[in-house]
Amino acid sequence: IITIKKMNIANPLNYPVAVLVSGIFFVGGVRSQNISPLIMLPSAAAIAVGGATVLKTQSQRQINRENQAKIQEIEAIKARSQSIAEKAEILRQESEKNLTESNQIELLTAVQYGCNLALELPAKIETLASRLHGSDSLLAPQEIEKQLTEVKAKLDNSNGVARARLQELAASLENNLKLAKEGQDAREAQIASLSTLVSNSAGILQQLQNQLRNSNLNSSEQIEELLVLSDELKNIQENVDLLIT
């Protein structure tokens, strides 16, 4: 039994190089070799179709390689987000015990809110991953513009570290928007932005855990530092939401 693989025939009109090569072949055959145009035409057409098919196949292979690389990046981010969620759960339990005993209810609320958002991180990354599979363009310019508008609106009411984080995100989105408007694939920049936010989440979470374990909970100054870190953890998770939704 002979199995013939079905070829994915391409339209030569979508591949000008293939049309150019077939045209040169046709003109060369007619003028240089004095071959009848009726004889040359089928051969030239076959060259155009064959060349276009080869170019299309190569293009699809390149796209598949790029998609696979992006999928691997997303998988790595997902693994990091799962690690963050596990650490957030540990911190949530530790804070519930230590801060309840110390009667630091405001700090407890802030820490647990940030931890609860971090626990949602793997599901958020999964949402983005599902949009990546089978998509030629992760976001349309209109979607990025909406995200950018939301970030700029938050910038008006932010200050300090939170404002700096939002400015970084706004710059990233502006770059993504530029790529999308130019017809380029904005997924790589989108994934890089997400990777940065996930890394920031891990760093702040670790810092918060270390300080909570070692701080003097009777010191108003150290309590304030913990509140600032909790707020930063919350802000980063909210920025992840802006990037994904």
C-alpha atoms as an extended CHARMM CRD file, in Angstrom:
* protein
*
       245  EXT
         1         1  ILE       CA              0.0000000000        0.0000000000        0.0000000000  PROA      1               0.0000000000
         2         2  ILE       CA              1.4450000000        3.3460000000       -1.0140000000  PROA      2               0.0000000000
         3         3  THR       CA              0.4610000000        6.3540000000        1.0790000000  PROA      3               0.0000000000
         4         4  ILE       CA              0.5970000000        9.6820000000       -0.7050000000  PROA      4               0.0000000000
         5         5  LYS       CA              0.9200000000       12.7070000000        1.5450000000  PROA      5               0.0000000000
         6         6  LYS       CA             -1.4560000000       15.4580000000        0.5820000000  PROA      6               0.0000000000
         7         7  MET       CA              0.4430000000       18.5730000000       -0.4610000000  PROA      7               0.0000000000
         8         8  ASN       CA             -0.5720000000       21.9590000000        0.8320000000  PROA      8               0.0000000000
         9         9  ILE       CA             -0.6850000000       23.7640000000       -2.5160000000  PROA      9               0.0000000000
        10        10  ALA       CA             -0.0440000000       27.5090000000       -2.3160000000  PROA      10              0.0000000000
        11        11  ASN       CA             -1.4370000000       30.3290000000       -4.4410000000  PROA      11              0.0000000000
        12        12  PRO       CA              1.5120000000       31.7610000000       -6.4440000000  PROA      12              0.0000000000
        13        13  LEU       CA             -0.0630000000       35.2330000000       -6.3470000000  PROA      13              0.0000000000
        14        14  ASN       CA              0.7590000000       35.3370000000       -2.6350000000  PROA      14              0.0000000000
        15        15  TYR       CA              4.4410000000       34.6710000000       -3.3440000000  PROA      15              0.0000000000
        16        16  PRO       CA              5.8590000000       37.2190000000       -5.8320000000  PROA      16              0.0000000000
        17        17  VAL       CA              9.2930000000       35.5750000000       -5.8500000000  PROA      17              0.0000000000
        18        18  ALA       CA              7.8030000000       32.3510000000       -7.2140000000  PROA      18              0.0000000000
        19        19  VAL       CA              5.9240000000       34.3060000000       -9.8910000000  PROA      19              0.0000000000
        20        20  LEU       CA              9.1110000000       36.1930000000      -10.8050000000  PROA      20              0.0000000000
        21        21  VAL       CA             11.1240000000       32.9850000000      -11.2090000000  PROA      21              0.0000000000
        22        22  SER       CA              8.4260000000       31.3840000000      -13.3600000000  PROA      22              0.0000000000
        23        23  GLY       CA              8.2300000000       34.5560000000      -15.4740000000  PROA      23              0.0000000000
        24        24  ILE       CA             11.9720000000       34.5440000000      -16.0760000000  PROA      24              0.0000000000
        25        25  PHE       CA             11.7740000000       30.8700000000      -17.0210000000  PROA      25              0.0000000000
        26        26  PHE       CA              8.8970000000       31.5460000000      -19.4300000000  PROA      26              0.0000000000
        27        27  VAL       CA             10.5330000000       34.5430000000      -21.1360000000  PROA      27              0.0000000000
        28        28  GLY       CA             13.8890000000       32.7610000000      -21.3220000000  PROA      28              0.0000000000
        29        29  GLY       CA             12.3340000000       29.7000000000      -22.9350000000  PROA      29              0.0000000000
        30        30  VAL       CA             10.3400000000       31.6770000000      -25.4820000000  PROA      30              0.0000000000
        31        31  ARG       CA             13.0170000000       34.2000000000      -26.4700000000  PROA      31              0.0000000000
        32        32  SER       CA             16.2920000000       32.3480000000      -25.9740000000  PROA      32              0.0000000000
        33        33  GLN       CA             15.2530000000       28.8200000000      -26.8690000000  PROA      33              0.0000000000
        34        34  ASN       CA             12.4870000000       29.7290000000      -29.3370000000  PROA      34              0.0000000000
        35        35  ILE       CA             10.0990000000       27.3630000000      -27.5820000000  PROA      35              0.0000000000
        36        36  SER       CA              6.4170000000       27.8680000000      -28.2360000000  PROA      36              0.0000000000
        37        37  PRO       CA              4.5950000000       29.8740000000      -25.5230000000  PROA      37              0.0000000000
        38        38  LEU       CA              1.9220000000       27.1790000000      -25.4530000000  PROA      38              0.0000000000
        39        39  ILE       CA              4.5760000000       24.6570000000      -24.4330000000  PROA      39              0.0000000000
        40        40  MET       CA              6.3050000000       26.9700000000      -21.9630000000  PROA      40              0.0000000000
        41        41  LEU       CA              3.1660000000       28.1610000000      -20.2150000000  PROA      41              0.0000000000
        42        42  PRO       CA              2.2960000000       24.9060000000      -18.3500000000  PROA      42              0.0000000000
        43        43  SER       CA              5.9050000000       24.5040000000      -17.2420000000  PROA      43              0.0000000000
        44        44  ALA       CA              6.0830000000       28.0970000000      -16.0310000000  PROA      44              0.0000000000
        45        45  ALA       CA              2.8080000000       27.6630000000      -14.1710000000  PROA      45              0.0000000000
        46        46  ALA       CA              4.1180000000       24.4900000000      -12.5390000000  PROA      46              0.0000000000
        47        47  ILE       CA              7.2660000000       26.3170000000      -11.4370000000  PROA      47              0.0000000000
        48        48  ALA       CA              5.1780000000       29.1600000000       -9.9760000000  PROA      48              0.0000000000
        49        49  VAL       CA              2.9210000000       26.7790000000       -8.0510000000  PROA      49              0.0000000000
        50        50  GLY       CA              5.8150000000       24.5850000000       -6.9400000000  PROA      50              0.0000000000
        51        51  GLY       CA              7.9290000000       27.5290000000       -5.8330000000  PROA      51              0.0000000000
        52        52  ALA       CA              5.0210000000       29.0900000000       -3.9520000000  PROA      52              0.0000000000
        53        53  THR       CA              4.3060000000       25.7770000000       -2.2370000000  PROA      53              0.0000000000
        54        54  VAL       CA              7.9260000000       25.4360000000       -1.1330000000  PROA      54              0.0000000000
        55        55  LEU       CA              7.9760000000       29.0110000000        0.1840000000  PROA      55              0.0000000000
        56        56  LYS       CA              4.6890000000       28.4650000000        2.0160000000  PROA      56              0.0000000000
        57        57  THR       CA              5.9840000000       25.2570000000        3.6000000000  PROA      57              0.0000000000
        58        58  GLN       CA              9.1640000000       26.9880000000        4.7540000000  PROA      58              0.0000000000
        59        59  SER       CA              7.1520000000       29.8730000000        6.1670000000  PROA      59              0.0000000000
        60        60  GLN       CA              4.8500000000       27.5180000000        8.0630000000  PROA      60              0.0000000000
        61        61  ARG       CA              7.8330000000       25.6490000000        9.4930000000  PROA      61              0.0000000000
        62        62  GLN       CA              9.3440000000       28.9290000000       10.6870000000  PROA      62              0.0000000000
        63        63  ILE       CA              6.0320000000       29.9380000000       12.2880000000  PROA      63              0.0000000000
        64        64  ASN       CA              5.7660000000       26.5410000000       13.9630000000  PROA      64              0.0000000000
        65        65  ARG       CA              9.3000000000       26.8790000000       15.3680000000  PROA      65              0.0000000000
        66        66  GLU       CA              8.5510000000       30.3640000000       16.6690000000  PROA      66              0.0000000000
        67        67  ASN       CA              5.2630000000       29.2020000000       18.1810000000  PROA      67              0.0000000000
        68        68  GLN       CA              6.9970000000       26.2680000000       19.8510000000  PROA      68              0.0000000000
        69        69  ALA       CA              9.5930000000       28.6110000000       21.3460000000  PROA      69              0.0000000000
        70        70  LYS       CA              6.8480000000       30.8710000000       22.6970000000  PROA      70              0.0000000000
        71        71  ILE       CA              4.9690000000       27.8900000000       24.1180000000  PROA      71              0.0000000000
        72        72  GLN       CA              8.1360000000       26.7650000000       25.9060000000  PROA      72              0.0000000000
        73        73  GLU       CA              8.5660000000       30.2560000000       27.3540000000  PROA      73              0.0000000000
        74        74  ILE       CA              4.9680000000       30.2330000000       28.5710000000  PROA      74              0.0000000000
        75        75  GLU       CA              5.4680000000       26.7990000000       30.1260000000  PROA      75              0.0000000000
        76        76  ALA       CA              8.5120000000       28.1080000000       32.0080000000  PROA      76              0.0000000000
        77        77  ILE       CA              6.4910000000       31.0890000000       33.2550000000  PROA      77              0.0000000000
        78        78  LYS       CA              3.6940000000       28.7360000000       34.3080000000  PROA      78              0.0000000000
        79        79  ALA       CA              6.1600000000       26.6690000000       36.3520000000  PROA      79              0.0000000000
        80        80  ARG       CA              7.4680000000       29.8060000000       38.0570000000  PROA      80              0.0000000000
        81        81  SER       CA              3.9400000000       31.0230000000       38.7500000000  PROA      81              0.0000000000
        82        82  GLN       CA              3.0860000000       27.6820000000       40.3760000000  PROA      82              0.0000000000
        83        83  SER       CA              6.1380000000       28.0300000000       42.6140000000  PROA      83              0.0000000000
        84        84  ILE       CA              5.0210000000       31.5470000000       43.5340000000  PROA      84              0.0000000000
        85        85  ALA       CA              1.5400000000       30.2780000000       44.3860000000  PROA      85              0.0000000000
        86        86  GLU       CA              2.9800000000       27.5990000000       46.6590000000  PROA      86              0.0000000000
        87        87  LYS       CA              5.1480000000       30.1480000000       48.4800000000  PROA      87              0.0000000000
        88        88  ALA       CA              2.1900000000       32.5170000000       48.7290000000  PROA      88              0.0000000000
        89        89  GLU       CA              0.1660000000       29.8120000000       50.4600000000  PROA      89              0.0000000000
        90        90  ILE       CA              2.9910000000       29.2160000000       52.9480000000  PROA      90              0.0000000000
        91        91  LEU       CA              3.2300000000       32.9560000000       53.6420000000  PROA      91              0.0000000000
        92        92  ARG       CA             -0.5390000000       33.2320000000       53.9700000000  PROA      92              0.0000000000
        93        93  GLN       CA             -0.5690000000       30.5400000000       56.6580000000  PROA      93              0.0000000000
        94        94  GLU       CA              2.4370000000       32.0060000000       58.4670000000  PROA      94              0.0000000000
        95        95  SER       CA              0.9390000000       35.4860000000       58.4790000000  PROA      95              0.0000000000
        96        96  GLU       CA             -2.3880000000       34.2020000000       59.7770000000  PROA      96              0.0000000000
        97        97  LYS       CA             -0.6490000000       32.6120000000       62.7600000000  PROA      97              0.0000000000
        98        98  ASN       CA              1.9200000000       35.2980000000       63.5600000000  PROA      98              0.0000000000
        99        99  LEU       CA             -0.0730000000       38.4350000000       62.8630000000  PROA      99              0.0000000000
       100       100  THR       CA             -3.2230000000       37.2070000000       64.5930000000  PROA      100             0.0000000000
       101       101  GLU       CA             -1.2050000000       36.4960000000       67.7090000000  PROA      101             0.0000000000
       102       102  SER       CA              0.3920000000       39.9510000000       67.4460000000  PROA      102             0.0000000000
       103       103  ASN       CA             -2.9840000000       41.5920000000       66.8390000000  PROA      103             0.0000000000
       104       104  GLN       CA             -1.7260000000       43.1980000000       63.6140000000  PROA      104             0.0000000000
       105       105  ILE       CA             -5.0330000000       42.9420000000       61.8070000000  PROA      105             0.0000000000
       106       106  GLU       CA             -4.3790000000       45.6570000000       59.1940000000  PROA      106             0.0000000000
       107       107  LEU       CA             -1.1000000000       44.0540000000       58.1810000000  PROA      107             0.0000000000
       108       108  LEU       CA             -2.6880000000       40.6080000000       58.2100000000  PROA      108             0.0000000000
       109       109  THR       CA             -5.4030000000       41.7870000000       55.8380000000  PROA      109             0.0000000000
       110       110  ALA       CA             -2.8730000000       43.3880000000       53.4860000000  PROA      110             0.0000000000
       111       111  VAL       CA             -0.5440000000       40.3720000000       53.4190000000  PROA      111             0.0000000000
       112       112  GLN       CA             -3.3310000000       37.8760000000       52.9020000000  PROA      112             0.0000000000
       113       113  TYR       CA             -4.8960000000       39.9220000000       50.1290000000  PROA      113             0.0000000000
       114       114  GLY       CA             -1.5850000000       40.0100000000       48.2490000000  PROA      114             0.0000000000
       115       115  CYS       CA             -1.0990000000       36.2760000000       48.8330000000  PROA      115             0.0000000000
       116       116  ASN       CA             -4.5910000000       35.4640000000       47.6070000000  PROA      116             0.0000000000
       117       117  LEU       CA             -3.8980000000       37.3340000000       44.3720000000  PROA      117             0.0000000000
       118       118  ALA       CA             -0.5950000000       35.4830000000       43.9750000000  PROA      118             0.0000000000
       119       119  LEU       CA             -2.4380000000       32.1820000000       44.4250000000  PROA      119             0.0000000000
       120       120  GLU       CA             -4.4710000000       33.0530000000       41.3200000000  PROA      120             0.0000000000
       121       121  LEU       CA             -1.3400000000       33.5820000000       39.2140000000  PROA      121             0.0000000000
       122       122  PRO       CA             -1.0830000000       30.0640000000       37.6700000000  PROA      122             0.0000000000
       123       123  ALA       CA             -4.6910000000       30.2430000000       36.4530000000  PROA      123             0.0000000000
       124       124  LYS       CA             -4.0370000000       33.6630000000       34.9240000000  PROA      124             0.0000000000
       125       125  ILE       CA             -0.9560000000       32.3920000000       33.1100000000  PROA      125             0.0000000000
       126       126  GLU       CA             -2.9880000000       29.4130000000       31.8670000000  PROA      126             0.0000000000
       127       127  THR       CA             -5.5030000000       31.8600000000       30.3970000000  PROA      127             0.0000000000
       128       128  LEU       CA             -2.7620000000       33.4930000000       28.3770000000  PROA      128             0.0000000000
       129       129  ALA       CA             -1.3250000000       30.1190000000       27.3460000000  PROA      129             0.0000000000
       130       130  SER       CA             -4.6980000000       29.0110000000       25.9840000000  PROA      130             0.0000000000
       131       131  ARG       CA             -4.8450000000       32.1510000000       23.8640000000  PROA      131             0.0000000000
       132       132  LEU       CA             -1.3600000000       31.4890000000       22.5330000000  PROA      132             0.0000000000
       133       133  HSD       CA             -2.0880000000       28.0240000000       21.1380000000  PROA      133             0.0000000000
       134       134  GLY       CA             -3.2390000000       28.2040000000       17.5430000000  PROA      134             0.0000000000
       135       135  SER       CA             -3.1270000000       31.9770000000       17.4160000000  PROA      135             0.0000000000
       136       136  ASP       CA             -1.1410000000       33.8600000000       14.7720000000  PROA      136             0.0000000000
       137       137  SER       CA             -1.3790000000       37.1100000000       16.7200000000  PROA      137             0.0000000000
       138       138  LEU       CA             -1.9230000000       37.1920000000       20.4350000000  PROA      138             0.0000000000
       139       139  LEU       CA             -3.4910000000       40.6200000000       20.6170000000  PROA      139             0.0000000000
       140       140  ALA       CA             -5.0740000000       43.0140000000       18.1660000000  PROA      140             0.0000000000
       141       141  PRO       CA             -3.9740000000       46.6820000000       18.3700000000  PROA      141             0.0000000000
       142       142  GLN       CA             -7.3920000000       47.5850000000       19.7830000000  PROA      142             0.0000000000
       143       143  GLU       CA             -6.9150000000       45.2000000000       22.6980000000  PROA      143             0.0000000000
       144       144  ILE       CA             -3.4710000000       46.5900000000       23.4940000000  PROA      144             0.0000000000
       145       145  GLU       CA             -4.8040000000       50.1410000000       23.2880000000  PROA      145             0.0000000000
       146       146  LYS       CA             -7.4740000000       49.2010000000       25.8310000000  PROA      146             0.0000000000
       147       147  GLN       CA             -4.8470000000       47.7770000000       28.1760000000  PROA      147             0.0000000000
       148       148  LEU       CA             -2.6960000000       50.8810000000       27.7670000000  PROA      148             0.0000000000
       149       149  THR       CA             -5.6560000000       53.1530000000       28.5370000000  PROA      149             0.0000000000
       150       150  GLU       CA             -6.3510000000       51.2210000000       31.7470000000  PROA      150             0.0000000000
       151       151  VAL       CA             -2.7070000000       51.4300000000       32.8150000000  PROA      151             0.0000000000
       152       152  LYS       CA             -2.5500000000       55.1750000000       32.1590000000  PROA      152             0.0000000000
       153       153  ALA       CA             -5.7500000000       55.6720000000       34.1530000000  PROA      153             0.0000000000
       154       154  LYS       CA             -4.1540000000       53.8940000000       37.1150000000  PROA      154             0.0000000000
       155       155  LEU       CA             -1.0170000000       55.9960000000       36.7130000000  PROA      155             0.0000000000
       156       156  ASP       CA             -3.0000000000       59.1440000000       37.4860000000  PROA      156             0.0000000000
       157       157  ASN       CA             -3.8120000000       57.8070000000       40.9540000000  PROA      157             0.0000000000
       158       158  SER       CA             -0.5250000000       56.1450000000       41.8320000000  PROA      158             0.0000000000
       159       159  ASN       CA              2.8060000000       57.1800000000       43.2810000000  PROA      159             0.0000000000
       160       160  GLY       CA              6.0940000000       55.7770000000       44.4900000000  PROA      160             0.0000000000
       161       161  VAL       CA              6.9800000000       52.2050000000       43.6050000000  PROA      161             0.0000000000
       162       162  ALA       CA              3.4950000000       51.4490000000       42.2660000000  PROA      162             0.0000000000
       163       163  ARG       CA              3.8010000000       54.3250000000       39.8090000000  PROA      163             0.0000000000
       164       164  ALA       CA              7.2250000000       53.1380000000       38.6730000000  PROA      164             0.0000000000
       165       165  ARG       CA              5.8610000000       49.6270000000       38.0310000000  PROA      165             0.0000000000
       166       166  LEU       CA              2.9560000000       51.0340000000       36.0360000000  PROA      166             0.0000000000
       167       167  GLN       CA              5.2810000000       53.2160000000       33.9910000000  PROA      167             0.0000000000
       168       168  GLU       CA              7.3270000000       50.1290000000       33.1060000000  PROA      168             0.0000000000
       169       169  LEU       CA              4.1610000000       48.2920000000       32.0790000000  PROA      169             0.0000000000
       170       170  ALA       CA              2.9450000000       51.2710000000       30.0290000000  PROA      170             0.0000000000
       171       171  ALA       CA              6.2750000000       51.4000000000       28.1630000000  PROA      171             0.0000000000
       172       172  SER       CA              6.0390000000       47.6810000000       27.4700000000  PROA      172             0.0000000000
       173       173  LEU       CA              2.4750000000       47.9880000000       26.1590000000  PROA      173             0.0000000000
       174       174  GLU       CA              3.4340000000       50.9200000000       23.9440000000  PROA      174             0.0000000000
       175       175  ASN       CA              6.1230000000       48.7320000000       22.3910000000  PROA      175             0.0000000000
       176       176  ASN       CA              3.6180000000       45.9010000000       21.9290000000  PROA      176             0.0000000000
       177       177  LEU       CA              1.1790000000       48.3020000000       20.2970000000  PROA      177             0.0000000000
       178       178  LYS       CA              3.8600000000       49.5460000000       17.8950000000  PROA      178             0.0000000000
       179       179  LEU       CA              4.6490000000       45.9620000000       16.8630000000  PROA      179             0.0000000000
       180       180  ALA       CA              0.9860000000       45.1030000000       16.3800000000  PROA      180             0.0000000000
       181       181  LYS       CA              0.3220000000       48.2000000000       14.2640000000  PROA      181             0.0000000000
       182       182  GLU       CA              3.3160000000       47.3360000000       12.0850000000  PROA      182             0.0000000000
       183       183  GLY       CA              1.7830000000       43.9280000000       11.4900000000  PROA      183             0.0000000000
       184       184  GLN       CA              4.4570000000       42.1780000000       13.5150000000  PROA      184             0.0000000000
       185       185  ASP       CA              3.8690000000       39.4540000000       16.0710000000  PROA      185             0.0000000000
       186       186  ALA       CA              3.5460000000       41.1260000000       19.4740000000  PROA      186             0.0000000000
       187       187  ARG       CA              3.4710000000       37.8350000000       21.3650000000  PROA      187             0.0000000000
       188       188  GLU       CA              7.1810000000       37.7540000000       22.1370000000  PROA      188             0.0000000000
       189       189  ALA       CA              7.0730000000       41.2210000000       23.7170000000  PROA      189             0.0000000000
       190       190  GLN       CA              3.8770000000       40.2850000000       25.5560000000  PROA      190             0.0000000000
       191       191  ILE       CA              5.4800000000       37.1740000000       27.0000000000  PROA      191             0.0000000000
       192       192  ALA       CA              8.5960000000       39.1300000000       27.9990000000  PROA      192             0.0000000000
       193       193  SER       CA              6.4230000000       41.6460000000       29.8640000000  PROA      193             0.0000000000
       194       194  LEU       CA              4.6130000000       38.8620000000       31.6570000000  PROA      194             0.0000000000
       195       195  SER       CA              7.8950000000       37.1620000000       32.5420000000  PROA      195             0.0000000000
       196       196  THR       CA              9.1370000000       40.3900000000       34.1370000000  PROA      196             0.0000000000
       197       197  LEU       CA              5.9870000000       40.7210000000       36.2320000000  PROA      197             0.0000000000
       198       198  VAL       CA              6.2300000000       37.1160000000       37.3920000000  PROA      198             0.0000000000
       199       199  SER       CA              9.8790000000       37.6180000000       38.3570000000  PROA      199             0.0000000000
       200       200  ASN       CA              8.9540000000       40.7680000000       40.2580000000  PROA      200             0.0000000000
       201       201  SER       CA              6.2140000000       38.8350000000       42.0480000000  PROA      201             0.0000000000
       202       202  ALA       CA              8.6860000000       36.1810000000       43.1480000000  PROA      202             0.0000000000
       203       203  GLY       CA             11.1500000000       38.7830000000       44.4250000000  PROA      203             0.0000000000
       204       204  ILE       CA              8.6130000000       40.7970000000       46.3860000000  PROA      204             0.0000000000
       205       205  LEU       CA              6.9960000000       37.6890000000       47.8370000000  PROA      205             0.0000000000
       206       206  GLN       CA             10.3710000000       36.3990000000       49.0510000000  PROA      206             0.0000000000
       207       207  GLN       CA             11.2620000000       39.7870000000       50.4980000000  PROA      207             0.0000000000
       208       208  LEU       CA              7.9270000000       40.0200000000       52.2630000000  PROA      208             0.0000000000
       209       209  GLN       CA              8.3090000000       36.5360000000       53.7140000000  PROA      209             0.0000000000
       210       210  ASN       CA             11.8360000000       37.2350000000       54.9550000000  PROA      210             0.0000000000
       211       211  GLN       CA             10.8890000000       40.5310000000       56.5970000000  PROA      211             0.0000000000
       212       212  LEU       CA              7.7440000000       39.1220000000       58.1480000000  PROA      212             0.0000000000
       213       213  ARG       CA              9.7550000000       36.3390000000       59.7600000000  PROA      213             0.0000000000
       214       214  ASN       CA             12.4290000000       38.6860000000       61.0850000000  PROA      214             0.0000000000
       215       215  SER       CA             10.6140000000       41.9420000000       61.8040000000  PROA      215             0.0000000000
       216       216  ASN       CA              9.7660000000       43.3610000000       65.1930000000  PROA      216             0.0000000000
       217       217  LEU       CA              5.9850000000       43.4470000000       65.0340000000  PROA      217             0.0000000000
       218       218  ASN       CA              5.9500000000       46.0450000000       67.7930000000  PROA      218             0.0000000000
       219       219  SER       CA              7.8640000000       48.4980000000       65.6090000000  PROA      219             0.0000000000
       220       220  SER       CA              5.5930000000       50.8700000000       63.7010000000  PROA      220             0.0000000000
       221       221  GLU       CA              8.3980000000       51.5600000000       61.2080000000  PROA      221             0.0000000000
       222       222  GLN       CA              8.8450000000       47.8820000000       60.3750000000  PROA      222             0.0000000000
       223       223  ILE       CA              5.0960000000       47.3650000000       60.1980000000  PROA      223             0.0000000000
       224       224  GLU       CA              4.9380000000       50.1890000000       57.6490000000  PROA      224             0.0000000000
       225       225  GLU       CA              7.6720000000       48.5360000000       55.5670000000  PROA      225             0.0000000000
       226       226  LEU       CA              5.6740000000       45.3090000000       55.5570000000  PROA      226             0.0000000000
       227       227  LEU       CA              2.5520000000       47.1790000000       54.4830000000  PROA      227             0.0000000000
       228       228  VAL       CA              4.4710000000       48.7580000000       51.6050000000  PROA      228             0.0000000000
       229       229  LEU       CA              5.7220000000       45.3570000000       50.4380000000  PROA      229             0.0000000000
       230       230  SER       CA              2.2180000000       43.8880000000       50.6980000000  PROA      230             0.0000000000
       231       231  ASP       CA              0.8620000000       46.7320000000       48.6190000000  PROA      231             0.0000000000
       232       232  GLU       CA              3.5750000000       46.2320000000       46.0210000000  PROA      232             0.0000000000
       233       233  LEU       CA              2.7620000000       42.5190000000       45.7860000000  PROA      233             0.0000000000
       234       234  LYS       CA             -0.8790000000       43.4380000000       45.2520000000  PROA      234             0.0000000000
       235       235  ASN       CA             -0.0090000000       46.0230000000       42.5880000000  PROA      235             0.0000000000
       236       236  ILE       CA              2.1080000000       43.5650000000       40.6190000000  PROA      236             0.0000000000
       237       237  GLN       CA             -0.7150000000       41.0200000000       40.5610000000  PROA      237             0.0000000000
       238       238  GLU       CA             -3.1160000000       43.7090000000       39.3730000000  PROA      238             0.0000000000
       239       239  ASN       CA             -0.6510000000       44.6000000000       36.6120000000  PROA      239             0.0000000000
       240       240  VAL       CA             -0.6700000000       40.9470000000       35.5470000000  PROA      240             0.0000000000
       241       241  ASP       CA             -4.4570000000       41.2490000000       35.2400000000  PROA      241             0.0000000000
       242       242  LEU       CA             -4.0820000000       44.3260000000       33.0210000000  PROA      242             0.0000000000
       243       243  LEU       CA             -1.6390000000       42.5050000000       30.7830000000  PROA      243             0.0000000000
       244       244  ILE       CA             -3.7420000000       39.3590000000       30.3600000000  PROA      244             0.0000000000
       245       245  THR       CA             -7.3160000000       40.6260000000       30.2110000000  PROA      245             0.0000000000
